[in-house]
Amino acid sequence: EEEEEGGAMEAWERAYADERSWESLQEDESGLLRPIDNKAIHHAHYRRRLLSSLRIQKGLIRYLYIVIDLSRAAAETDFRPSRMAVVAKCVEAFIKEFFDQNPLSHFGIVIIKDGIAQRLTDLGGSPELQIKALMGKLECSGDSSLQNALDLVHGFLNQSPSYGHREVLILYSALSTCDPGDIMETIEKCKKSKIRCSVVGLSAEIYICKHLCEETGGEYSVALDESHFKELLLEHAPPPPALAEYATANLIKMGFPQRGAEGVISLCSCHKEAKFGGGYTCPRCKARVCELPTECRICGLTLVSSPHLARSYHHLFPIMPFDEMQHAPGNLSQKQPQTCFGCRQSLSHGSTSGLYVSCPNCSQYFCLDCDIYIHESLHNCPGCESLR
């Protein structure tokens, strides 16, 4: 049984391979091994992303298709337990994060297998339906075709409104693409339609994927392991910077539908069948829809709720980055802060580097964990709010 589970590995080898304990050590100036301060490294990556996204116009209404490669290459086991299992788990987390960060956006799934591309879900605003559809289709077979996937997605995104940002995110496992025609023409077609294509690879860097991203203004990256893949994937959840030629201001007519009364039977315009209770009523044509945000199938009005707009507000007016500071052990002349204003923990707790941050407006001090939580989830400074 052990041989079947671990292949040719001995039991002691599998323990080290699973934990990868050597990756948590690094050599210091004196040549000694010491544990890596992962919290400080993670915080440094986060601050680089934060500073690079300041004062950049972003697309708040996104139409995103995620293309998942389910060819035979996705059955490889270099990612534990397999590439397909890791992709499915990470995509589930990505879908939830995407709708949390982009409440006004729409999301759809396309899969590639047996040399053809298939649309798994339409563009919609329900994370539960997207995840349920994905988990029911996890099978690997055949070759991968990048051109067929781009052609399919191009046809759907070309019909989306011009004010929305059209995007494709491809999770590619194969090392080749089996295409029926000239893929360069397809890439040029996507570029003309202003479709931003990004690729996260699971095997190795491929020229055609890199060329696709460069031509359409997307990002190309290759995952080293499971945690790195999840990190690369979640970087695509926040709204991307709007390209200068696409960032034209538009006034968009929107409707705020009322919640339908419980216990009333009405005809649903989404599923074209009678539904019992719930739903929302379009303020223009009085048609019933099941979920928000969406477009009314009858009159074409964009339907949203006021919380959706409120949750998009922080992308327009983000909190300024806090100033990074460090404890000076030998400096007794200047009084140094001891506790975090947010969680009341010691500022030296959990970090060997002695780093902490200070809000430039209210001058309150925060630990690294609270800094990330404030900028990525809370979107309000507790110190500034307490002054009000």
Coordinates of N, CA, C and O in Angstrom, one line a residue, residues 11-180:
A11 N 9.3 5.9 3.0 CA 8.5 6.7 3.9 C 9.1 7.9 4.4 O 8.5 9.0 4.5
W12 N 10.4 7.9 4.8 CA 11.1 9.1 5.3 C 11.3 10.1 4.2 O 11.3 11.3 4.5
E13 N 11.4 9.6 2.9 CA 11.6 10.6 1.8 C 10.3 11.3 1.6 O 10.3 12.5 1.3
R14 N 9.2 10.6 1.7 CA 7.9 11.3 1.5 C 7.6 12.3 2.5 O 7.0 13.4 2.2
A15 N 8.0 12.1 3.7 CA 7.8 13.1 4.8 C 8.5 14.4 4.5 O 7.9 15.5 4.6
Y16 N 9.7 14.3 4.0 CA 10.5 15.5 3.7 C 9.9 16.2 2.5 O 9.9 17.4 2.3
A17 N 9.5 15.3 1.5 CA 9.0 15.9 0.2 C 7.7 16.6 0.4 O 7.5 17.7 -0.2
D18 N 6.9 16.1 1.3 CA 5.6 16.8 1.6 C 5.8 18.1 2.4 O 5.2 19.1 2.0
E19 N 6.7 18.1 3.4 CA 6.8 19.3 4.2 C 7.8 20.3 3.6 O 7.7 21.5 3.8
R20 N 8.8 19.8 2.8 CA 9.7 20.7 2.1 C 10.4 21.6 3.2 O 10.4 22.9 3.0
S21 N 10.8 21.0 4.3 CA 11.3 21.8 5.4 C 12.5 22.6 5.1 O 12.8 23.6 5.7
W22 N 13.3 22.2 4.1 CA 14.5 23.0 3.7 C 14.2 24.3 3.2 O 15.1 25.2 3.2
E23 N 13.0 24.5 2.6 CA 12.6 25.8 2.0 C 12.4 26.9 3.1 O 12.3 28.1 2.7
S24 N 12.3 26.5 4.4 CA 12.0 27.5 5.4 C 13.3 28.0 6.1 O 13.2 28.6 7.1
L25 N 14.4 27.7 5.5 CA 15.7 28.1 6.1 C 16.5 28.9 5.1 O 16.3 28.8 3.9
Q26 N 17.3 29.9 5.6 CA 18.2 30.6 4.8 C 19.5 30.9 5.5 O 19.5 30.9 6.7
E27 N 20.5 31.2 4.7 CA 21.8 31.5 5.3 C 22.0 32.9 5.6 O 21.7 33.8 4.8
D28 N 22.5 33.2 6.9 CA 22.7 34.6 7.2 C 24.1 35.1 6.9 O 24.9 34.3 6.3
E29 N 24.5 36.3 7.4 CA 25.8 36.8 7.0 C 27.0 36.0 7.6 O 28.1 35.9 7.0
S30 N 26.8 35.4 8.7 CA 27.8 34.6 9.3 C 27.9 33.1 8.9 O 28.7 32.4 9.3
G31 N 27.0 32.8 7.9 CA 27.0 31.4 7.4 C 26.2 30.4 8.1 O 26.2 29.2 7.8
L32 N 25.4 30.9 9.1 CA 24.6 30.0 9.9 C 23.2 29.9 9.2 O 22.7 30.9 8.6
L33 N 22.5 28.8 9.4 CA 21.1 28.6 8.9 C 20.1 29.2 10.0 O 20.3 28.9 11.1
R34 N 19.2 30.0 9.5 CA 18.1 30.5 10.4 C 16.8 30.4 9.7 O 16.8 30.5 8.4
P35 N 15.7 30.4 10.4 CA 14.4 30.3 9.8 C 14.0 31.6 9.1 O 14.4 32.7 9.5
I36 N 13.4 31.5 7.9 CA 13.0 32.6 7.2 C 11.8 33.3 7.8 O 10.9 32.7 8.3
D37 N 11.8 34.7 7.9 CA 10.7 35.4 8.4 C 9.7 35.6 7.3 O 9.7 36.6 6.5
N38 N 8.8 34.6 7.2 CA 7.8 34.6 6.1 C 6.9 35.7 6.1 O 6.4 36.2 5.1
K39 N 6.5 36.2 7.3 CA 5.6 37.3 7.4 C 6.2 38.6 6.8 O 5.5 39.3 6.1
A40 N 7.5 38.9 7.1 CA 8.1 40.0 6.5 C 8.2 39.9 5.0 O 8.0 40.9 4.3
I41 N 8.5 38.7 4.5 CA 8.6 38.6 3.0 C 7.3 38.8 2.3 O 7.1 39.4 1.3
H42 N 6.2 38.2 2.9 CA 4.9 38.3 2.4 C 4.4 39.8 2.4 O 3.8 40.3 1.5
H43 N 4.8 40.5 3.5 CA 4.4 41.9 3.6 C 5.2 42.7 2.6 O 4.6 43.7 2.0
A44 N 6.4 42.4 2.2 CA 7.2 43.1 1.2 C 6.5 42.9 -0.2 O 6.4 43.9 -0.9
H45 N 6.1 41.7 -0.5 CA 5.4 41.4 -1.7 C 4.1 42.3 -1.8 O 3.8 42.9 -2.9
Y46 N 3.4 42.3 -0.7 CA 2.1 43.0 -0.7 C 2.3 44.5 -0.9 O 1.6 45.1 -1.6
R47 N 3.3 45.1 -0.2 CA 3.6 46.5 -0.4 C 4.0 46.9 -1.8 O 3.6 47.9 -2.3
R48 N 4.7 46.0 -2.5 CA 5.1 46.3 -3.8 C 3.8 46.3 -4.7 O 3.7 47.2 -5.6
R49 N 2.9 45.4 -4.5 CA 1.7 45.4 -5.3 C 0.8 46.7 -4.9 O 0.3 47.3 -5.8
L50 N 0.8 47.1 -3.7 CA 0.0 48.2 -3.2 C 0.6 49.5 -3.8 O -0.2 50.3 -4.4
L51 N 1.9 49.7 -3.8 CA 2.5 50.9 -4.3 C 2.4 51.0 -5.8 O 2.3 52.1 -6.4
S52 N 2.5 49.9 -6.5 CA 2.4 49.9 -8.0 C 1.0 50.2 -8.5 O 0.8 50.5 -9.7
S53 N 0.0 50.0 -7.6 CA -1.4 50.2 -8.1 C -2.0 51.6 -7.7 O -3.2 51.8 -8.0
L54 N -1.2 52.5 -7.1 CA -1.7 53.7 -6.7 C -2.0 54.7 -7.9 O -1.2 54.7 -8.9
R55 N -3.1 55.5 -7.8 CA -3.4 56.5 -8.8 C -3.5 55.9 -10.2 O -3.0 56.5 -11.2
I56 N -4.0 54.7 -10.3 CA -4.2 54.1 -11.6 C -5.7 53.9 -11.9 O -6.4 53.4 -11.0
Q57 N -6.2 54.3 -13.0 CA -7.6 54.1 -13.3 C -7.8 52.6 -13.6 O -7.1 51.9 -14.3
K58 N -8.9 52.1 -12.9 CA -9.2 50.7 -13.0 C -10.5 50.4 -13.6 O -11.4 51.3 -13.5
G59 N -10.7 49.2 -14.2 CA -12.0 48.9 -14.8 C -12.8 48.2 -13.7 O -12.5 47.0 -13.3
L60 N -13.9 48.8 -13.3 CA -14.7 48.2 -12.2 C -15.7 47.3 -12.7 O -16.2 46.4 -12.0
I61 N -16.1 47.4 -14.0 CA -17.1 46.5 -14.6 C -16.3 45.6 -15.6 O -15.9 46.0 -16.6
R62 N -16.1 44.3 -15.1 CA -15.3 43.4 -15.9 C -16.1 42.2 -16.4 O -17.0 41.7 -15.8
Y63 N -15.8 41.8 -17.6 CA -16.4 40.6 -18.2 C -15.2 39.6 -18.4 O -14.4 39.7 -19.4
L64 N -15.1 38.7 -17.5 CA -14.0 37.8 -17.5 C -14.4 36.3 -17.7 O -15.3 35.8 -17.1
Y65 N -13.7 35.7 -18.7 CA -13.8 34.3 -18.9 C -12.5 33.6 -18.4 O -11.4 34.1 -18.8
I66 N -12.6 32.6 -17.6 CA -11.4 31.8 -17.2 C -11.4 30.6 -18.0 O -12.4 29.8 -18.1
V67 N -10.3 30.3 -18.7 CA -10.2 29.1 -19.5 C -9.3 28.1 -18.8 O -8.1 28.4 -18.5
I68 N -9.8 26.9 -18.6 CA -9.1 25.9 -17.8 C -8.7 24.8 -18.8 O -9.6 24.2 -19.4
D69 N -7.4 24.5 -18.8 CA -6.9 23.4 -19.6 C -7.1 22.0 -18.9 O -6.5 21.8 -17.9
L70 N -8.0 21.2 -19.5 CA -8.3 19.9 -18.9 C -7.9 18.8 -19.9 O -8.5 17.8 -20.1
S71 N -6.8 19.1 -20.6 CA -6.2 18.1 -21.5 C -5.5 17.0 -20.7 O -5.4 17.1 -19.5
R72 N -4.9 16.0 -21.3 CA -4.2 15.0 -20.6 C -3.1 15.5 -19.7 O -2.7 14.9 -18.7
A73 N -2.5 16.7 -20.1 CA -1.4 17.3 -19.3 C -1.9 17.7 -17.9 O -1.1 17.7 -17.0
A74 N -3.2 17.9 -17.7 CA -3.7 18.3 -16.4 C -3.7 17.1 -15.4 O -4.0 17.3 -14.2
A75 N -3.5 15.9 -15.9 CA -3.5 14.7 -15.0 C -2.1 14.5 -14.5 O -2.0 13.6 -13.6
E76 N -1.1 15.3 -14.8 CA 0.2 15.1 -14.3 C 0.2 15.3 -12.8 O -0.6 16.1 -12.3
T77 N 1.1 14.6 -12.1 CA 1.1 14.6 -10.6 C 2.3 15.4 -10.0 O 2.7 15.2 -8.9
D78 N 2.9 16.3 -10.8 CA 4.0 17.1 -10.2 C 3.4 18.1 -9.2 O 4.1 18.6 -8.3
F79 N 2.1 18.5 -9.4 CA 1.4 19.2 -8.3 C 0.6 18.2 -7.6 O -0.1 17.4 -8.2
R80 N 0.7 18.2 -6.2 CA 0.0 17.2 -5.4 C -1.5 17.6 -5.2 O -1.8 18.7 -4.8
P81 N -2.5 16.6 -5.3 CA -2.3 15.3 -5.9 C -2.2 15.2 -7.4 O -1.7 14.3 -7.9
S82 N -2.8 16.2 -8.1 CA -2.6 16.4 -9.5 C -2.8 17.8 -9.9 O -3.4 18.6 -9.1
R83 N -2.4 18.2 -11.1 CA -2.6 19.5 -11.6 C -4.1 19.9 -11.6 O -4.5 21.0 -11.2
M84 N -4.9 19.0 -12.1 CA -6.4 19.2 -12.2 C -7.0 19.5 -10.8 O -7.8 20.5 -10.6
A85 N -6.6 18.7 -9.8 CA -7.2 18.9 -8.4 C -6.7 20.2 -7.8 O -7.5 21.0 -7.2
V86 N -5.5 20.6 -8.1 CA -4.9 21.9 -7.5 C -5.6 23.1 -8.2 O -6.0 24.0 -7.6
V87 N -5.8 23.0 -9.6 CA -6.5 24.0 -10.3 C -7.9 24.2 -9.8 O -8.4 25.3 -9.6
A88 N -8.6 23.1 -9.7 CA -10.0 23.2 -9.2 C -10.2 23.8 -7.9 O -11.0 24.7 -7.6
K89 N -9.3 23.5 -6.9 CA -9.3 24.0 -5.6 C -9.0 25.5 -5.6 O -9.7 26.3 -4.9
C90 N -8.0 25.9 -6.4 CA -7.6 27.3 -6.4 C -8.6 28.2 -7.2 O -8.8 29.3 -6.8
V91 N -9.2 27.6 -8.2 CA -10.2 28.4 -9.0 C -11.4 28.6 -8.1 O -12.1 29.7 -8.2
E92 N -11.8 27.7 -7.3 CA -12.9 27.9 -6.3 C -12.6 29.1 -5.4 O -13.5 29.9 -5.2
A93 N -11.4 29.1 -4.9 CA -11.0 30.3 -4.1 C -11.0 31.6 -4.9 O -11.4 32.7 -4.4
F94 N -10.5 31.5 -6.1 CA -10.5 32.7 -7.0 C -11.8 33.2 -7.3 O -12.0 34.4 -7.3
I95 N -12.8 32.3 -7.6 CA -14.2 32.8 -7.9 C -14.8 33.6 -6.8 O -15.3 34.7 -6.9
K96 N -14.6 33.1 -5.5 CA -15.1 33.8 -4.4 C -14.5 35.1 -4.2 O -15.1 36.1 -3.9
E97 N -13.1 35.2 -4.4 CA -12.4 36.4 -4.2 C -12.7 37.4 -5.3 O -12.8 38.6 -5.1
F98 N -12.9 36.9 -6.5 CA -13.3 37.7 -7.7 C -14.6 38.5 -7.4 O -14.6 39.7 -7.6
F99 N -15.6 37.8 -7.0 CA -16.9 38.4 -6.8 C -16.9 39.3 -5.6 O -17.6 40.3 -5.5
D100 N -16.0 39.0 -4.6 CA -15.8 39.9 -3.4 C -15.2 41.2 -3.9 O -15.6 42.3 -3.4
Q101 N -14.2 41.1 -4.7 CA -13.5 42.3 -5.2 C -14.2 43.1 -6.3 O -14.0 44.3 -6.5
N102 N -15.0 42.4 -7.1 CA -15.6 43.0 -8.3 C -17.1 42.7 -8.3 O -17.6 41.9 -9.1
P103 N -17.9 43.3 -7.4 CA -19.3 43.0 -7.3 C -20.1 43.3 -8.5 O -21.2 42.8 -8.7
L104 N -19.6 44.2 -9.3 CA -20.4 44.7 -10.5 C -20.0 43.9 -11.8 O -20.5 44.1 -12.8
S105 N -19.1 42.9 -11.6 CA -18.5 42.2 -12.8 C -19.3 40.9 -13.1 O -20.1 40.4 -12.3
H106 N -18.9 40.3 -14.3 CA -19.5 39.1 -14.7 C -18.4 38.1 -15.0 O -17.3 38.5 -15.4
F107 N -18.7 36.8 -14.8 CA -17.7 35.8 -14.8 C -18.2 34.5 -15.5 O -19.4 34.2 -15.3
G108 N -17.4 33.9 -16.3 CA -17.8 32.6 -17.0 C -16.6 31.7 -17.1 O -15.5 32.1 -17.0
I109 N -16.9 30.4 -17.4 CA -15.9 29.4 -17.4 C -15.9 28.7 -18.8 O -17.0 28.3 -19.3
V110 N -14.7 28.5 -19.3 CA -14.5 27.7 -20.6 C -13.5 26.6 -20.3 O -12.5 26.9 -19.6
I111 N -13.7 25.4 -20.8 CA -12.7 24.3 -20.6 C -12.2 23.8 -21.9 O -12.9 23.9 -22.9
I112 N -10.9 23.3 -21.9 CA -10.3 22.8 -23.1 C -10.0 21.3 -22.9 O -9.4 21.0 -21.9
K113 N -10.5 20.5 -23.8 CA -10.2 19.0 -23.7 C -10.5 18.4 -25.1 O -11.3 18.9 -25.8
D114 N -9.7 17.4 -25.4 CA -9.9 16.7 -26.7 C -9.8 17.6 -27.9 O -10.5 17.4 -28.9
G115 N -9.0 18.6 -27.8 CA -8.7 19.6 -28.9 C -9.8 20.6 -29.2 O -9.7 21.3 -30.1
I116 N -10.9 20.6 -28.3 CA -11.9 21.5 -28.6 C -12.2 22.3 -27.3 O -11.8 21.9 -26.2
A117 N -12.8 23.5 -27.4 CA -13.1 24.4 -26.3 C -14.6 24.3 -26.1 O -15.4 24.3 -27.0
Q118 N -15.1 24.3 -24.8 CA -16.5 24.2 -24.5 C -16.8 25.2 -23.4 O -16.1 25.3 -22.4
R119 N -17.9 25.9 -23.6 CA -18.3 26.9 -22.6 C -19.1 26.2 -21.5 O -20.1 25.5 -21.8
L120 N -18.5 26.2 -20.3 CA -19.2 25.5 -19.2 C -20.3 26.3 -18.5 O -21.3 25.8 -18.2
T121 N -20.0 27.7 -18.4 CA -21.1 28.5 -17.8 C -21.1 29.8 -18.6 O -20.1 30.3 -19.2
D122 N -22.3 30.5 -18.7 CA -22.4 31.8 -19.3 C -21.9 32.8 -18.3 O -21.6 32.6 -17.1
L123 N -21.7 34.0 -18.8 CA -21.3 35.1 -18.0 C -22.4 35.4 -17.0 O -23.6 35.6 -17.4
G124 N -22.1 35.4 -15.7 CA -23.1 35.6 -14.7 C -22.5 36.2 -13.4 O -21.2 36.4 -13.3
G125 N -23.3 36.4 -12.4 CA -22.9 37.0 -11.2 C -23.0 36.2 -9.9 O -23.0 36.7 -8.8
S126 N -23.2 34.8 -10.1 CA -23.4 33.9 -9.0 C -22.2 33.0 -8.8 O -22.0 32.1 -9.6
P127 N -21.4 33.2 -7.7 CA -20.3 32.3 -7.5 C -20.7 30.9 -7.3 O -20.0 29.9 -7.7
E128 N -21.8 30.7 -6.6 CA -22.2 29.3 -6.3 C -22.5 28.5 -7.5 O -22.1 27.3 -7.6
L129 N -23.2 29.1 -8.5 CA -23.5 28.4 -9.8 C -22.2 28.1 -10.5 O -22.1 27.0 -11.1
Q130 N -21.3 29.0 -10.6 CA -20.0 28.8 -11.3 C -19.2 27.6 -10.7 O -18.7 26.7 -11.4
I131 N -19.1 27.6 -9.3 CA -18.3 26.5 -8.7 C -19.0 25.2 -8.8 O -18.3 24.2 -9.1
K132 N -20.3 25.1 -8.7 CA -21.1 23.9 -8.9 C -20.9 23.3 -10.3 O -20.7 22.1 -10.5
A133 N -20.9 24.2 -11.3 CA -20.7 23.7 -12.7 C -19.3 23.2 -12.9 O -19.1 22.2 -13.6
L134 N -18.3 23.8 -12.3 CA -16.9 23.4 -12.5 C -16.7 22.1 -11.9 O -16.0 21.2 -12.5
M135 N -17.1 21.9 -10.7 CA -16.9 20.6 -9.9 C -17.5 19.4 -10.6 O -17.1 18.3 -10.3
G136 N -18.5 19.6 -11.4 CA -19.2 18.5 -12.1 C -18.5 18.1 -13.4 O -19.0 17.1 -14.0
K137 N -17.5 18.8 -13.8 CA -16.9 18.5 -15.1 C -15.4 18.3 -15.0 O -14.6 18.6 -16.0
L138 N -14.9 17.7 -13.9 CA -13.4 17.6 -13.8 C -13.0 16.2 -14.3 O -12.8 15.2 -13.6
E139 N -12.7 16.2 -15.6 CA -12.2 15.0 -16.3 C -11.1 15.5 -17.3 O -11.3 16.5 -18.0
C140 N -10.0 14.8 -17.4 CA -8.9 15.1 -18.3 C -8.9 14.2 -19.5 O -9.0 13.0 -19.3
S141 N -8.7 14.7 -20.7 CA -8.5 13.8 -21.9 C -8.0 14.7 -23.1 O -8.3 15.9 -23.2
G142 N -7.3 14.0 -24.0 CA -7.0 14.6 -25.3 C -6.0 15.7 -25.2 O -5.2 15.9 -24.2
D143 N -5.9 16.5 -26.3 CA -4.9 17.6 -26.5 C -5.6 18.9 -26.1 O -6.8 19.0 -25.9
S144 N -4.7 19.9 -26.1 CA -5.2 21.3 -25.8 C -5.1 22.1 -27.0 O -4.2 22.0 -27.8
S145 N -6.1 23.0 -27.2 CA -6.1 23.9 -28.4 C -6.3 25.3 -27.9 O -7.5 25.7 -27.5
L146 N -5.3 26.1 -27.9 CA -5.4 27.5 -27.5 C -6.2 28.3 -28.4 O -7.0 29.2 -28.0
Q147 N -6.0 28.1 -29.8 CA -6.8 28.9 -30.8 C -8.3 28.7 -30.6 O -9.0 29.6 -30.7
N148 N -8.7 27.4 -30.5 CA -10.1 27.1 -30.3 C -10.7 27.9 -29.1 O -11.9 28.4 -29.2
A149 N -10.0 27.9 -28.0 CA -10.4 28.6 -26.8 C -10.6 30.1 -27.1 O -11.6 30.7 -26.7
L150 N -9.6 30.7 -27.7 CA -9.6 32.1 -28.0 C -10.7 32.5 -28.9 O -11.4 33.5 -28.8
D151 N -10.9 31.6 -29.9 CA -12.0 31.9 -30.9 C -13.4 31.9 -30.2 O -14.2 32.7 -30.4
L152 N -13.6 30.9 -29.3 CA -14.8 30.7 -28.6 C -15.1 31.9 -27.7 O -16.2 32.6 -27.7
V153 N -14.1 32.3 -26.9 CA -14.2 33.4 -26.0 C -14.4 34.7 -26.7 O -15.1 35.6 -26.3
H154 N -13.7 34.9 -27.8 CA -13.8 36.1 -28.6 C -15.2 36.3 -29.1 O -15.7 37.4 -29.1
G155 N -15.9 35.2 -29.5 CA -17.2 35.3 -30.0 C -18.2 35.8 -28.9 O -19.1 36.6 -29.1
F156 N -18.0 35.3 -27.7 CA -18.9 35.7 -26.6 C -18.5 37.1 -26.0 O -19.5 37.9 -25.8
L157 N -17.3 37.5 -25.9 CA -16.9 38.8 -25.3 C -17.1 39.9 -26.3 O -17.3 41.1 -25.9
N158 N -17.2 39.6 -27.6 CA -17.4 40.6 -28.6 C -18.8 41.2 -28.4 O -19.1 42.3 -28.9
Q159 N -19.7 40.4 -27.8 CA -21.1 40.9 -27.6 C -21.3 41.6 -26.3 O -22.4 42.2 -26.1
S160 N -20.3 41.7 -25.5 CA -20.4 42.4 -24.2 C -20.4 43.9 -24.4 O -19.8 44.4 -25.4
P161 N -21.0 44.7 -23.5 CA -21.0 46.2 -23.7 C -19.6 46.8 -23.8 O -18.7 46.3 -23.2
S162 N -19.5 47.9 -24.5 CA -18.2 48.5 -24.8 C -17.7 49.1 -23.5 O -16.4 49.3 -23.4
Y163 N -18.5 49.5 -22.5 CA -18.0 50.1 -21.3 C -17.3 49.1 -20.4 O -16.6 49.5 -19.5
G164 N -17.6 47.8 -20.6 CA -17.0 46.8 -19.7 C -15.6 46.4 -20.2 O -15.3 46.6 -21.4
H165 N -14.8 46.0 -19.3 CA -13.4 45.5 -19.6 C -13.4 44.0 -19.9 O -13.8 43.2 -19.1
R166 N -13.0 43.7 -21.1 CA -13.1 42.3 -21.6 C -11.8 41.6 -21.3 O -10.7 42.1 -21.7
E167 N -11.9 40.5 -20.6 CA -10.6 39.8 -20.1 C -10.8 38.3 -20.3 O -11.9 37.7 -20.2
V168 N -9.6 37.6 -20.5 CA -9.5 36.2 -20.5 C -8.3 35.8 -19.6 O -7.2 36.4 -19.7
L169 N -8.6 34.8 -18.7 CA -7.5 34.3 -17.9 C -7.4 32.8 -18.2 O -8.3 32.1 -18.0
I170 N -6.2 32.4 -18.7 CA -6.0 31.0 -19.2 C -5.1 30.3 -18.2 O -4.0 30.8 -17.9
L171 N -5.6 29.2 -17.7 CA -4.8 28.3 -16.8 C -4.3 27.1 -17.6 O -5.1 26.2 -17.9
Y172 N -3.0 27.2 -18.1 CA -2.6 26.3 -19.1 C -1.6 25.2 -18.6 O -0.6 25.6 -18.0
S173 N -1.9 24.0 -18.8 CA -1.1 22.9 -18.3 C -0.2 22.3 -19.4 O 0.9 21.7 -19.1
A174 N -0.6 22.3 -20.6 CA 0.1 21.6 -21.7 C 1.3 22.4 -22.1 O 1.5 23.6 -21.8
L175 N 2.2 21.7 -22.9 CA 3.4 22.3 -23.4 C 3.3 22.6 -24.9 O 4.3 23.1 -25.5
S176 N 2.2 22.3 -25.5 CA 1.9 22.6 -26.9 C 0.5 22.9 -27.1 O -0.4 22.8 -26.2
T177 N 0.1 23.4 -28.3 CA -1.3 23.6 -28.7 C -1.6 23.0 -30.0 O -0.8 23.2 -31.0
C178 N -2.7 22.3 -30.1 CA -3.1 21.7 -31.4 C -4.2 22.5 -32.0 O -5.3 22.4 -31.7
D179 N -3.8 23.3 -33.0 CA -4.7 24.3 -33.6 C -5.2 24.0 -35.0 O -4.4 23.5 -35.8
P180 N -6.4 24.4 -35.4 CA -6.9 24.1 -36.7 C -6.4 25.1 -37.8 O -6.6 24.9 -39.0

